[in-house]
PDB file of C-alpha atoms and ligand atoms in Angstrom:
ATOM      1  CA  UNK D   1       1.627   4.159 -36.055  1.00  0.00           C
ATOM      2  CA  UNK D   2      -0.711   4.719 -33.440  1.00  0.00           C
ATOM      3  CA  UNK D   3       0.180   3.871 -29.872  1.00  0.00           C
ATOM      4  CA  UNK D   4      -0.742   0.552 -27.788  1.00  0.00           C
ATOM      5  CA  UNK D   5       0.068  -0.133 -24.184  1.00  0.00           C
ATOM      6  CA  UNK D   6      -0.089  -3.913 -22.907  1.00  0.00           C
ATOM      7  CA  UNK D   7      -0.058  -4.226 -19.186  1.00  0.00           C
ATOM      8  CA  UNK D   8       1.325  -7.611 -18.812  1.00  0.00           C
ATOM      9  CA  UNK D   9       1.378 -10.558 -15.931  1.00  0.00           C
ATOM     10  CA  UNK D  10       4.252 -12.591 -15.977  1.00  0.00           C
ATOM     11  CA  UNK D  11       3.326 -14.953 -13.452  1.00  0.00           C
ATOM     12  CA  UNK D  12       5.084 -16.324 -10.318  1.00  0.00           C
ATOM     13  CA  UNK D  13       8.494 -16.911 -11.853  1.00  0.00           C
ATOM     14  CA  UNK D  14       8.356 -20.169 -13.647  1.00  0.00           C
ATOM     15  CA  UNK D  15       8.361 -19.854 -17.640  1.00  0.00           C
ATOM     16  CA  UNK D  16       5.874 -22.320 -17.899  1.00  0.00           C
ATOM     17  CA  UNK D  17       3.238 -20.190 -16.111  1.00  0.00           C
ATOM     18  CA  UNK D  18       3.714 -17.167 -18.686  1.00  0.00           C
ATOM     19  CA  UNK D  19       0.572 -17.143 -20.870  1.00  0.00           C
ATOM     20  CA  UNK D  20       0.923 -17.464 -24.681  1.00  0.00           C
ATOM     21  CA  UNK D  21      -0.691 -14.049 -24.657  1.00  0.00           C
ATOM     22  CA  UNK D  22       1.610 -12.378 -22.212  1.00  0.00           C
ATOM     23  CA  UNK D  23       4.429 -13.933 -24.177  1.00  0.00           C
ATOM     24  CA  UNK D  24       2.863 -12.574 -27.446  1.00  0.00           C
ATOM     25  CA  UNK D  25       2.552  -9.149 -26.040  1.00  0.00           C
ATOM     26  CA  UNK D  26       6.212  -8.803 -24.752  1.00  0.00           C
ATOM     27  CA  UNK D  27       7.400 -10.307 -28.161  1.00  0.00           C
ATOM     28  CA  UNK D  28       5.380  -6.983 -30.045  1.00  0.00           C
ATOM     29  CA  UNK D  29       6.538  -4.767 -27.392  1.00  0.00           C
ATOM     30  CA  UNK D  30       9.278  -1.878 -28.702  1.00  0.00           C
ATOM     31  CA  UNK D  31       9.540  -0.561 -25.183  1.00  0.00           C
ATOM     32  CA  UNK D  32       9.289  -2.500 -21.858  1.00  0.00           C
ATOM     33  CA  UNK D  33       8.709  -0.689 -18.626  1.00  0.00           C
ATOM     34  CA  UNK D  34       8.847  -2.305 -14.981  1.00  0.00           C
ATOM     35  CA  UNK D  35      10.606  -3.172 -11.977  1.00  0.00           C
ATOM     36  CA  UNK D  36      14.050  -4.467 -12.523  1.00  0.00           C
ATOM     37  CA  UNK D  37      13.927  -7.796 -11.555  1.00  0.00           C
ATOM     38  CA  UNK D  38      10.712  -8.430 -13.517  1.00  0.00           C
ATOM     39  CA  UNK D  39      12.251  -7.098 -16.403  1.00  0.00           C
ATOM     40  CA  UNK D  40      14.977  -9.379 -16.136  1.00  0.00           C
ATOM     41  CA  UNK D  41      12.550 -12.503 -16.460  1.00  0.00           C
ATOM     42  CA  UNK D  42      11.695 -11.089 -20.168  1.00  0.00           C
ATOM     43  CA  UNK D  43      14.114 -12.422 -22.798  1.00  0.00           C
ATOM     44  CA  UNK D  44      16.061  -9.769 -24.394  1.00  0.00           C
ATOM     45  CA  UNK D  45      14.917  -9.027 -27.846  1.00  0.00           C
ATOM     46  CA  UNK D  46      16.972  -6.546 -30.555  1.00  0.00           C
ATOM     47  CA  UNK D  47      15.738  -3.001 -30.955  1.00  0.00           C
ATOM     48  CA  UNK D  48      13.301  -3.370 -27.927  1.00  0.00           C
ATOM     49  CA  UNK D  49      14.338  -0.525 -25.323  1.00  0.00           C
ATOM     50  CA  UNK D  50      14.016  -1.586 -21.540  1.00  0.00           C
ATOM     51  CA  UNK D  51      13.312   1.112 -18.823  1.00  0.00           C
ATOM     52  CA  UNK D  52      13.676  -0.302 -15.152  1.00  0.00           C
ATOM     53  CA  UNK D  53      12.519   1.513 -12.494  1.00  0.00           C
ATOM     54  CA  UNK D  54      12.241   0.905  -8.239  1.00  0.00           C
ATOM     55  CA  UNK D  55       9.282  -1.033  -7.216  1.00  0.00           C
ATOM     56  CA  UNK D  56       7.740   1.891  -5.137  1.00  0.00           C
ATOM     57  CA  UNK D  57       7.821   4.163  -8.283  1.00  0.00           C
ATOM     58  CA  UNK D  58       4.442   2.947  -9.873  1.00  0.00           C
ATOM     59  CA  UNK D  59       2.591   6.150 -10.590  1.00  0.00           C
ATOM     60  CA  UNK D  60       6.433   7.612 -12.108  1.00  0.00           C
ATOM     61  CA  UNK D  61       6.458   4.286 -14.194  1.00  0.00           C
ATOM     62  CA  UNK D  62       2.837   4.353 -15.202  1.00  0.00           C
ATOM     63  CA  UNK D  63       2.746   7.657 -16.454  1.00  0.00           C
ATOM     64  CA  UNK D  64       5.917   7.674 -18.408  1.00  0.00           C
ATOM     65  CA  UNK D  65       4.790   4.184 -20.207  1.00  0.00           C
ATOM     66  CA  UNK D  66       1.556   6.082 -21.093  1.00  0.00           C
ATOM     67  CA  UNK D  67       3.491   8.835 -22.325  1.00  0.00           C
ATOM     68  CA  UNK D  68       5.752   6.619 -24.435  1.00  0.00           C
ATOM     69  CA  UNK D  69       2.764   4.752 -26.035  1.00  0.00           C
ATOM     70  CA  UNK D  70       0.890   7.889 -26.747  1.00  0.00           C
ATOM     71  CA  UNK D  71       3.798   9.110 -28.870  1.00  0.00           C
ATOM     72  CA  UNK D  72       2.958   6.195 -31.265  1.00  0.00           C
ATOM     73  CA  UNK D  73       5.076   3.332 -29.712  1.00  0.00           C
ATOM     74  CA  UNK D  74       4.169  -0.357 -28.899  1.00  0.00           C
ATOM     75  CA  UNK D  75       4.867  -0.469 -25.245  1.00  0.00           C
ATOM     76  CA  UNK D  76       4.445  -3.119 -22.283  1.00  0.00           C
ATOM     77  CA  UNK D  77       4.320  -2.498 -18.635  1.00  0.00           C
ATOM     78  CA  UNK D  78       5.061  -5.805 -16.706  1.00  0.00           C
ATOM     79  CA  UNK D  79       4.072  -7.140 -13.387  1.00  0.00           C
ATOM     80  CA  UNK D  80       5.137 -10.163 -11.560  1.00  0.00           C
ATOM     81  CA  UNK D  81       1.883 -12.504 -11.078  1.00  0.00           C
ATOM     82  CA  UNK D  82      -1.472 -10.840 -12.054  1.00  0.00           C
ATOM     83  CA  UNK D  83      -1.010  -6.669 -12.986  1.00  0.00           C
ATOM     84  CA  UNK D  84      -4.334  -6.412 -11.062  1.00  0.00           C
ATOM     85  CA  UNK D  85      -3.395  -7.949  -8.018  1.00  0.00           C
ATOM     86  CA  UNK D  86      -1.499  -5.380  -6.196  1.00  0.00           C
ATOM     87  CA  UNK D  87       0.322  -4.231  -9.096  1.00  0.00           C
ATOM     88  CA  UNK D  88       0.617  -1.951 -12.126  1.00  0.00           C
ATOM     89  CA  UNK D  89      -2.907  -2.103 -13.886  1.00  0.00           C
ATOM     90  CA  UNK D  90      -4.546  -0.060 -11.222  1.00  0.00           C
ATOM     91  CA  UNK D  91      -1.849   2.285 -11.049  1.00  0.00           C
ATOM     92  CA  UNK D  92      -2.174   2.628 -15.037  1.00  0.00           C
ATOM     93  CA  UNK D  93      -6.087   3.090 -14.779  1.00  0.00           C
ATOM     94  CA  UNK D  94      -5.269   5.779 -12.396  1.00  0.00           C
ATOM     95  CA  UNK D  95      -2.933   7.419 -14.424  1.00  0.00           C
ATOM     96  CA  UNK D  96      -5.266   7.391 -17.577  1.00  0.00           C
ATOM     97  CA  UNK D  97      -8.332   8.991 -15.507  1.00  0.00           C
ATOM     98  CA  UNK D  98      -6.083  11.684 -14.010  1.00  0.00           C
ATOM     99  CA  UNK D  99      -4.117  12.121 -17.232  1.00  0.00           C
ATOM    100  CA  UNK D 100      -4.616  14.104 -20.721  1.00  0.00           C
ATOM    101  CA  UNK D 101      -6.834  12.923 -23.527  1.00  0.00           C
ATOM    102  CA  UNK D 102      -4.502  11.219 -25.226  1.00  0.00           C
ATOM    103  CA  UNK D 103      -4.193   8.407 -22.830  1.00  0.00           C
ATOM    104  CA  UNK D 104      -7.891   7.881 -22.994  1.00  0.00           C
ATOM    105  CA  UNK D 105      -7.766   6.889 -26.861  1.00  0.00           C
ATOM    106  CA  UNK D 106      -4.967   4.600 -26.315  1.00  0.00           C
ATOM    107  CA  UNK D 107      -5.485   0.891 -27.100  1.00  0.00           C
ATOM    108  CA  UNK D 108      -4.608  -0.296 -23.873  1.00  0.00           C
ATOM    109  CA  UNK D 109      -4.719  -4.274 -22.782  1.00  0.00           C
ATOM    110  CA  UNK D 110      -4.680  -5.835 -19.752  1.00  0.00           C
ATOM    111  CA  UNK D 111      -3.246  -9.242 -19.952  1.00  0.00           C
ATOM    112  CA  UNK D 112      -3.778 -11.787 -16.977  1.00  0.00           C
ATOM    113  CA  UNK D 113      -1.214 -13.615 -15.226  1.00  0.00           C
ATOM    114  CA  UNK D 114      -0.909 -16.504 -12.519  1.00  0.00           C
ATOM    115  CA  UNK D 115      -1.063 -14.445  -9.420  1.00  0.00           C
ATOM    116  CA  UNK D 116       1.126 -15.912  -6.270  1.00  0.00           C
ATOM    117  CA  UNK D 117      -2.195 -17.123  -4.117  1.00  0.00           C
ATOM    118  CA  UNK D 118      -3.038 -19.696  -7.130  1.00  0.00           C
ATOM    119  CA  UNK D 119       0.499 -21.013  -7.685  1.00  0.00           C
ATOM    120  CA  UNK D 120       0.978 -21.183  -3.894  1.00  0.00           C
ATOM    121  CA  UNK D 121      -2.262 -23.157  -3.672  1.00  0.00           C
ATOM    122  CA  UNK D 122      -1.562 -25.509  -6.287  1.00  0.00           C
ATOM    123  CA  UNK D 123       1.566 -26.437  -4.865  1.00  0.00           C
ATOM    124  CA  UNK D 124       0.048 -27.950  -1.924  1.00  0.00           C
ATOM    125  CA  UNK D 125      -3.616 -29.315  -2.756  1.00  0.00           C
ATOM    126  CA  UNK D 126      -6.654 -26.858  -2.203  1.00  0.00           C
ATOM    127  CA  UNK D 127      -6.220 -24.298   0.674  1.00  0.00           C
ATOM    128  CA  UNK D 128      -8.516 -21.937  -1.389  1.00  0.00           C
ATOM    129  CA  UNK D 129     -11.168 -24.373  -1.961  1.00  0.00           C
ATOM    130  CA  UNK D 130     -13.829 -22.435  -0.446  1.00  0.00           C
ATOM    131  CA  UNK D 131     -14.597 -18.501   0.202  1.00  0.00           C
ATOM    132  CA  UNK D 132     -11.281 -16.495   0.428  1.00  0.00           C
ATOM    133  CA  UNK D 133     -10.009 -13.146   0.402  1.00  0.00           C
ATOM    134  CA  UNK D 134      -6.556 -11.220  -0.310  1.00  0.00           C
ATOM    135  CA  UNK D 135      -5.046  -8.591   2.180  1.00  0.00           C
ATOM    136  CA  UNK D 136      -2.005  -7.136   1.414  1.00  0.00           C
ATOM    137  CA  UNK D 137       0.202  -6.159   4.608  1.00  0.00           C
ATOM    138  CA  UNK D 138       1.998  -3.406   3.317  1.00  0.00           C
ATOM    139  CA  UNK D 139       0.828  -0.168   4.993  1.00  0.00           C
ATOM    140  CA  UNK D 140       2.525   1.669   2.326  1.00  0.00           C
ATOM    141  CA  UNK D 141      -0.655   2.854   0.822  1.00  0.00           C
ATOM    142  CA  UNK D 142      -2.978   2.416   3.622  1.00  0.00           C
ATOM    143  CA  UNK D 143      -3.359   2.710   7.249  1.00  0.00           C
ATOM    144  CA  UNK D 144      -2.323  -0.151   9.698  1.00  0.00           C
ATOM    145  CA  UNK D 145      -5.592  -0.272  11.530  1.00  0.00           C
ATOM    146  CA  UNK D 146      -7.422  -0.727   8.376  1.00  0.00           C
ATOM    147  CA  UNK D 147      -5.207  -3.768   7.972  1.00  0.00           C
ATOM    148  CA  UNK D 148      -6.123  -4.837  11.340  1.00  0.00           C
ATOM    149  CA  UNK D 149      -9.604  -4.510  10.991  1.00  0.00           C
ATOM    150  CA  UNK D 150      -9.689  -6.287   7.450  1.00  0.00           C
ATOM    151  CA  UNK D 151      -7.965  -9.202   9.290  1.00  0.00           C
ATOM    152  CA  UNK D 152     -10.514  -9.046  12.142  1.00  0.00           C
ATOM    153  CA  UNK D 153     -13.376  -9.069   9.681  1.00  0.00           C
ATOM    154  CA  UNK D 154     -12.092 -11.965   7.038  1.00  0.00           C
ATOM    155  CA  UNK D 155     -10.909 -14.226  10.039  1.00  0.00           C
ATOM    156  CA  UNK D 156     -14.445 -14.021  12.138  1.00  0.00           C
ATOM    157  CA  UNK D 157     -16.286 -14.187   8.357  1.00  0.00           C
ATOM    158  CA  UNK D 158     -14.556 -17.590   8.017  1.00  0.00           C
ATOM    159  CA  UNK D 159     -12.808 -16.686   5.127  1.00  0.00           C
ATOM    160  CA  UNK D 160      -9.403 -18.351   3.837  1.00  0.00           C
ATOM    161  CA  UNK D 161      -6.996 -15.309   4.027  1.00  0.00           C
ATOM    162  CA  UNK D 162      -4.179 -15.084   1.247  1.00  0.00           C
ATOM    163  CA  UNK D 163      -1.549 -12.483   2.764  1.00  0.00           C
ATOM    164  CA  UNK D 164       0.291 -10.684   0.179  1.00  0.00           C
ATOM    165  CA  UNK D 165       3.701  -8.549   1.085  1.00  0.00           C
ATOM    166  CA  UNK D 166       3.815 -10.137   4.689  1.00  0.00           C
ATOM    167  CA  UNK D 167       7.014  -8.709   5.573  1.00  0.00           C
ATOM    168  CA  UNK D 168       9.991  -6.524   4.070  1.00  0.00           C
ATOM    169  CA  UNK D 169      13.140  -4.685   5.560  1.00  0.00           C
ATOM    170  CA  UNK D 170      11.070  -1.843   6.276  1.00  0.00           C
ATOM    171  CA  UNK D 171       8.121  -3.364   7.601  1.00  0.00           C
ATOM    172  CA  UNK D 172       9.260  -5.960  10.300  1.00  0.00           C
ATOM    173  CA  UNK D 173       6.826  -6.229  12.805  1.00  0.00           C
ATOM    174  CA  UNK D 174       3.569  -6.298  11.004  1.00  0.00           C
ATOM    175  CA  UNK D 175       3.210  -9.702  10.263  1.00  0.00           C
ATOM    176  CA  UNK D 176       3.821 -10.736  13.777  1.00  0.00           C
ATOM    177  CA  UNK D 177       1.035  -8.202  14.882  1.00  0.00           C
ATOM    178  CA  UNK D 178      -1.084  -9.564  11.933  1.00  0.00           C
ATOM    179  CA  UNK D 179      -0.486 -13.344  13.273  1.00  0.00           C
ATOM    180  CA  UNK D 180      -1.219 -12.282  17.039  1.00  0.00           C
ATOM    181  CA  UNK D 181      -4.517 -10.605  15.841  1.00  0.00           C
ATOM    182  CA  UNK D 182      -5.597 -13.747  13.851  1.00  0.00           C
ATOM    183  CA  UNK D 183      -4.897 -16.055  16.975  1.00  0.00           C
ATOM    184  CA  UNK D 184      -7.636 -14.024  18.595  1.00  0.00           C
ATOM    185  CA  UNK D 185     -10.248 -15.760  16.590  1.00  0.00           C
ATOM    186  CA  UNK D 186      -8.752 -18.826  14.931  1.00  0.00           C
ATOM    187  CA  UNK D 187      -7.880 -21.942  16.617  1.00  0.00           C
ATOM    188  CA  UNK D 188      -4.058 -22.361  17.381  1.00  0.00           C
ATOM    189  CA  UNK D 189      -4.078 -25.522  15.131  1.00  0.00           C
ATOM    190  CA  UNK D 190      -5.428 -23.657  11.887  1.00  0.00           C
ATOM    191  CA  UNK D 191      -2.864 -24.735   9.193  1.00  0.00           C
ATOM    192  CA  UNK D 192      -0.934 -22.066   7.660  1.00  0.00           C
ATOM    193  CA  UNK D 193       0.930 -22.249   4.347  1.00  0.00           C
ATOM    194  CA  UNK D 194       4.256 -20.088   3.611  1.00  0.00           C
ATOM    195  CA  UNK D 195       4.811 -20.502   0.052  1.00  0.00           C
ATOM    196  CA  UNK D 196       8.261 -18.704  -0.623  1.00  0.00           C
ATOM    197  CA  UNK D 197       9.584 -17.866  -4.500  1.00  0.00           C
ATOM    198  CA  UNK D 198       7.209 -20.350  -5.736  1.00  0.00           C
ATOM    199  CA  UNK D 199       7.933 -21.246  -9.482  1.00  0.00           C
ATOM    200  CA  UNK D 200      11.858 -20.109  -8.910  1.00  0.00           C
ATOM    201  CA  UNK D 201      14.844 -22.479  -8.186  1.00  0.00           C
ATOM    202  CA  UNK D 202      14.870 -21.576  -4.452  1.00  0.00           C
ATOM    203  CA  UNK D 203      11.097 -22.651  -4.067  1.00  0.00           C
ATOM    204  CA  UNK D 204       9.940 -23.502  -0.577  1.00  0.00           C
ATOM    205  CA  UNK D 205       6.740 -24.436   0.904  1.00  0.00           C
ATOM    206  CA  UNK D 206       6.206 -24.811   4.891  1.00  0.00           C
ATOM    207  CA  UNK D 207       3.235 -25.847   6.324  1.00  0.00           C
ATOM    208  CA  UNK D 208       2.666 -25.085  10.227  1.00  0.00           C
ATOM    209  CA  UNK D 209      -0.308 -24.098  12.775  1.00  0.00           C
ATOM    210  CA  UNK D 210      -1.192 -20.755  13.523  1.00  0.00           C
ATOM    211  CA  UNK D 211       0.321 -21.312  16.869  1.00  0.00           C
ATOM    212  CA  UNK D 212       3.585 -22.038  15.288  1.00  0.00           C
ATOM    213  CA  UNK D 213       3.317 -19.274  12.534  1.00  0.00           C
ATOM    214  CA  UNK D 214       6.134 -16.608  12.709  1.00  0.00           C
ATOM    215  CA  UNK D 215       7.839 -13.848  10.521  1.00  0.00           C
ATOM    216  CA  UNK D 216      10.957 -16.101  10.427  1.00  0.00           C
ATOM    217  CA  UNK D 217       9.157 -18.139   7.548  1.00  0.00           C
ATOM    218  CA  UNK D 218       8.438 -15.324   5.537  1.00  0.00           C
ATOM    219  CA  UNK D 219      10.046 -12.565   3.518  1.00  0.00           C
ATOM    220  CA  UNK D 220       9.333 -10.252   0.482  1.00  0.00           C
ATOM    221  CA  UNK D 221       8.784 -13.246  -1.745  1.00  0.00           C
ATOM    222  CA  UNK D 222       6.588 -15.354   0.211  1.00  0.00           C
ATOM    223  CA  UNK D 223       3.067 -15.606   0.101  1.00  0.00           C
ATOM    224  CA  UNK D 224       1.158 -16.511   3.148  1.00  0.00           C
ATOM    225  CA  UNK D 225      -2.284 -18.594   2.955  1.00  0.00           C
ATOM    226  CA  UNK D 226      -4.289 -18.661   6.300  1.00  0.00           C
ATOM    227  CA  UNK D 227      -6.916 -21.387   6.663  1.00  0.00           C
ATOM    228  CA  UNK D 228     -10.313 -21.697   8.320  1.00  0.00           C
ATOM    229  CA  UNK D 229     -11.682 -23.908  11.159  1.00  0.00           C
ATOM    230  CA  UNK D 230     -12.431 -26.287   8.168  1.00  0.00           C
ATOM    231  CA  UNK D 231      -9.142 -26.436   6.633  1.00  0.00           C
ATOM    232  CA  UNK D 232      -7.378 -29.668   6.709  1.00  0.00           C
ATOM    233  CA  UNK D 233      -3.863 -31.079   6.402  1.00  0.00           C
ATOM    234  CA  UNK D 234      -3.356 -34.582   4.927  1.00  0.00           C
ATOM    235  CA  UNK D 235      -0.158 -36.199   6.337  1.00  0.00           C
ATOM    236  CA  UNK D 236       1.583 -38.253   3.497  1.00  0.00           C
ATOM    237  CA  UNK D 237       4.559 -40.479   4.395  1.00  0.00           C
ATOM    238  CA  UNK D 238       7.585 -39.111   2.279  1.00  0.00           C
ATOM    239  CA  UNK D 239       5.982 -36.692   0.780  1.00  0.00           C
ATOM    240  CA  UNK D 240       4.565 -33.046   1.350  1.00  0.00           C
ATOM    241  CA  UNK D 241       1.119 -32.952   3.206  1.00  0.00           C
ATOM    242  CA  UNK D 242      -1.743 -31.769   1.297  1.00  0.00           C
ATOM    243  CA  UNK D 243      -3.779 -28.847   2.524  1.00  0.00           C
ATOM    244  CA  UNK D 244      -7.486 -28.407   1.336  1.00  0.00           C
ATOM    245  CA  UNK D 245     -10.564 -26.514   2.632  1.00  0.00           C
ATOM    246  CA  UNK D 246     -13.445 -28.526   1.652  1.00  0.00           C
ATOM    247  CA  UNK D 247     -16.261 -27.294  -0.956  1.00  0.00           C
ATOM    248  CA  UNK D 248     -18.707 -27.565   1.582  1.00  0.00           C
ATOM    249  CA  UNK D 249     -19.150 -25.333   4.824  1.00  0.00           C
ATOM    250  CA  UNK D 250     -21.425 -26.246   7.918  1.00  0.00           C
ATOM    251  CA  UNK D 251     -21.267 -22.533   9.261  1.00  0.00           C
ATOM    252  CA  UNK D 252     -19.611 -19.477  10.058  1.00  0.00           C
ATOM    253  CA  UNK D 253     -17.951 -20.625  13.604  1.00  0.00           C
ATOM    254  CA  UNK D 254     -15.414 -18.144  14.167  1.00  0.00           C
TER     255      UNK D 254
HETATM  256  N1  SAH Z 301       0.908  -8.833  -8.693  1.00  0.00           N
HETATM  257  C1  SAH Z 301       1.560 -10.104  -7.880  1.00  0.00           C
HETATM  258  C2  SAH Z 301       1.713  -9.443  -6.475  1.00  0.00           C
HETATM  259  C3  SAH Z 301       2.377  -8.323  -6.213  1.00  0.00           C
HETATM  260  S1  SAH Z 301       2.516  -7.788  -4.290  1.00  0.00           S
HETATM  261  C4  SAH Z 301       0.865 -11.292  -8.224  1.00  0.00           C
HETATM  262  O1  SAH Z 301      -0.758 -11.416  -8.736  1.00  0.00           O
HETATM  263  O2  SAH Z 301       1.437 -12.343  -7.625  1.00  0.00           O
HETATM  264  C5  SAH Z 301       4.122  -8.996  -3.966  1.00  0.00           C
HETATM  265  C6  SAH Z 301       3.910  -9.911  -3.214  1.00  0.00           C
HETATM  266  O3  SAH Z 301       3.368 -10.887  -3.815  1.00  0.00           O
HETATM  267  C7  SAH Z 301       4.989 -10.389  -2.584  1.00  0.00           C
HETATM  268  O4  SAH Z 301       5.405  -9.944  -1.411  1.00  0.00           O
HETATM  269  C8  SAH Z 301       4.389 -12.159  -2.311  1.00  0.00           C
HETATM  270  O5  SAH Z 301       3.559 -11.804  -1.004  1.00  0.00           O
HETATM  271  C9  SAH Z 301       3.855 -12.375  -3.289  1.00  0.00           C
HETATM  272  N2  SAH Z 301       4.321 -12.840  -4.548  1.00  0.00           N
HETATM  273  C10 SAH Z 301       4.864 -12.528  -5.731  1.00  0.00           C
HETATM  274  N3  SAH Z 301       5.643 -13.483  -6.504  1.00  0.00           N
HETATM  275  C11 SAH Z 301       5.470 -14.753  -5.662  1.00  0.00           C
HETATM  276  C12 SAH Z 301       6.181 -15.756  -5.648  1.00  0.00           C
HETATM  277  N4  SAH Z 301       6.694 -16.422  -6.877  1.00  0.00           N
HETATM  278  N5  SAH Z 301       5.827 -16.985  -4.563  1.00  0.00           N
HETATM  279  C13 SAH Z 301       5.290 -16.507  -3.402  1.00  0.00           C
HETATM  280  N6  SAH Z 301       4.737 -15.285  -3.275  1.00  0.00           N
HETATM  281  C14 SAH Z 301       5.200 -14.319  -4.349  1.00  0.00           C
END
């Protein structure tokens, strides 16, 4: 049998967000690789081996999965959300580029998933209704001053900004620093959405202003969406508000 590797997006957590294509790839795999909590979301199947690893070991996990597939197995590597968004797909490409010829001839498929920013946006209206960008606040793989420059540029250009990896135990101050930077360019009333554990039983959504935004609203399972000057909040009696960024923008006013 010739080897095959699927790089599979599991979506944010709700099983209804797993695409039929992803479910098929998981069911057809003889071996699954991924971060333990993501593997735990995949239903057990007889005869399928599981290889859990720490979240920080992306490169080692990617090369182990590729070696396993190159031996002739059907292997699936799983990511939360979409594998191409701050996740395993790029790590797999990097290992293929640096690795032996046997990696280049493998049948590799990237299977998209619903990324956190789309899941959070859908819970609250249409905050990403106009031009937007995504920035990871993790400085494990890039220097913090680059994050600051990107935040300044994005806010200055009038993008809605989705912030992935806002805080972690190892990075307690970065989120406060990022908010402080954004306050230099954006009005205090700019809407900010905190979507936590979206699609899971403990899901919470909070809408605050940039003036009120605080690290206390965020943890490792939170995706933050910072609006623009155009982003609006519609209060609804007894219901969560709707947040949207209109389809038409008059000017970049930041
Ligand atoms: N590949 C993933 C992102 C990995 S980075 C995706 O496409 O969604 C990890 C970050 O994603 C977390 O720190 C958080 O910011 C966000 N995230 C992942 N799952 C989430 C969920 N269910 N709800 C809210 N944010 C989530």
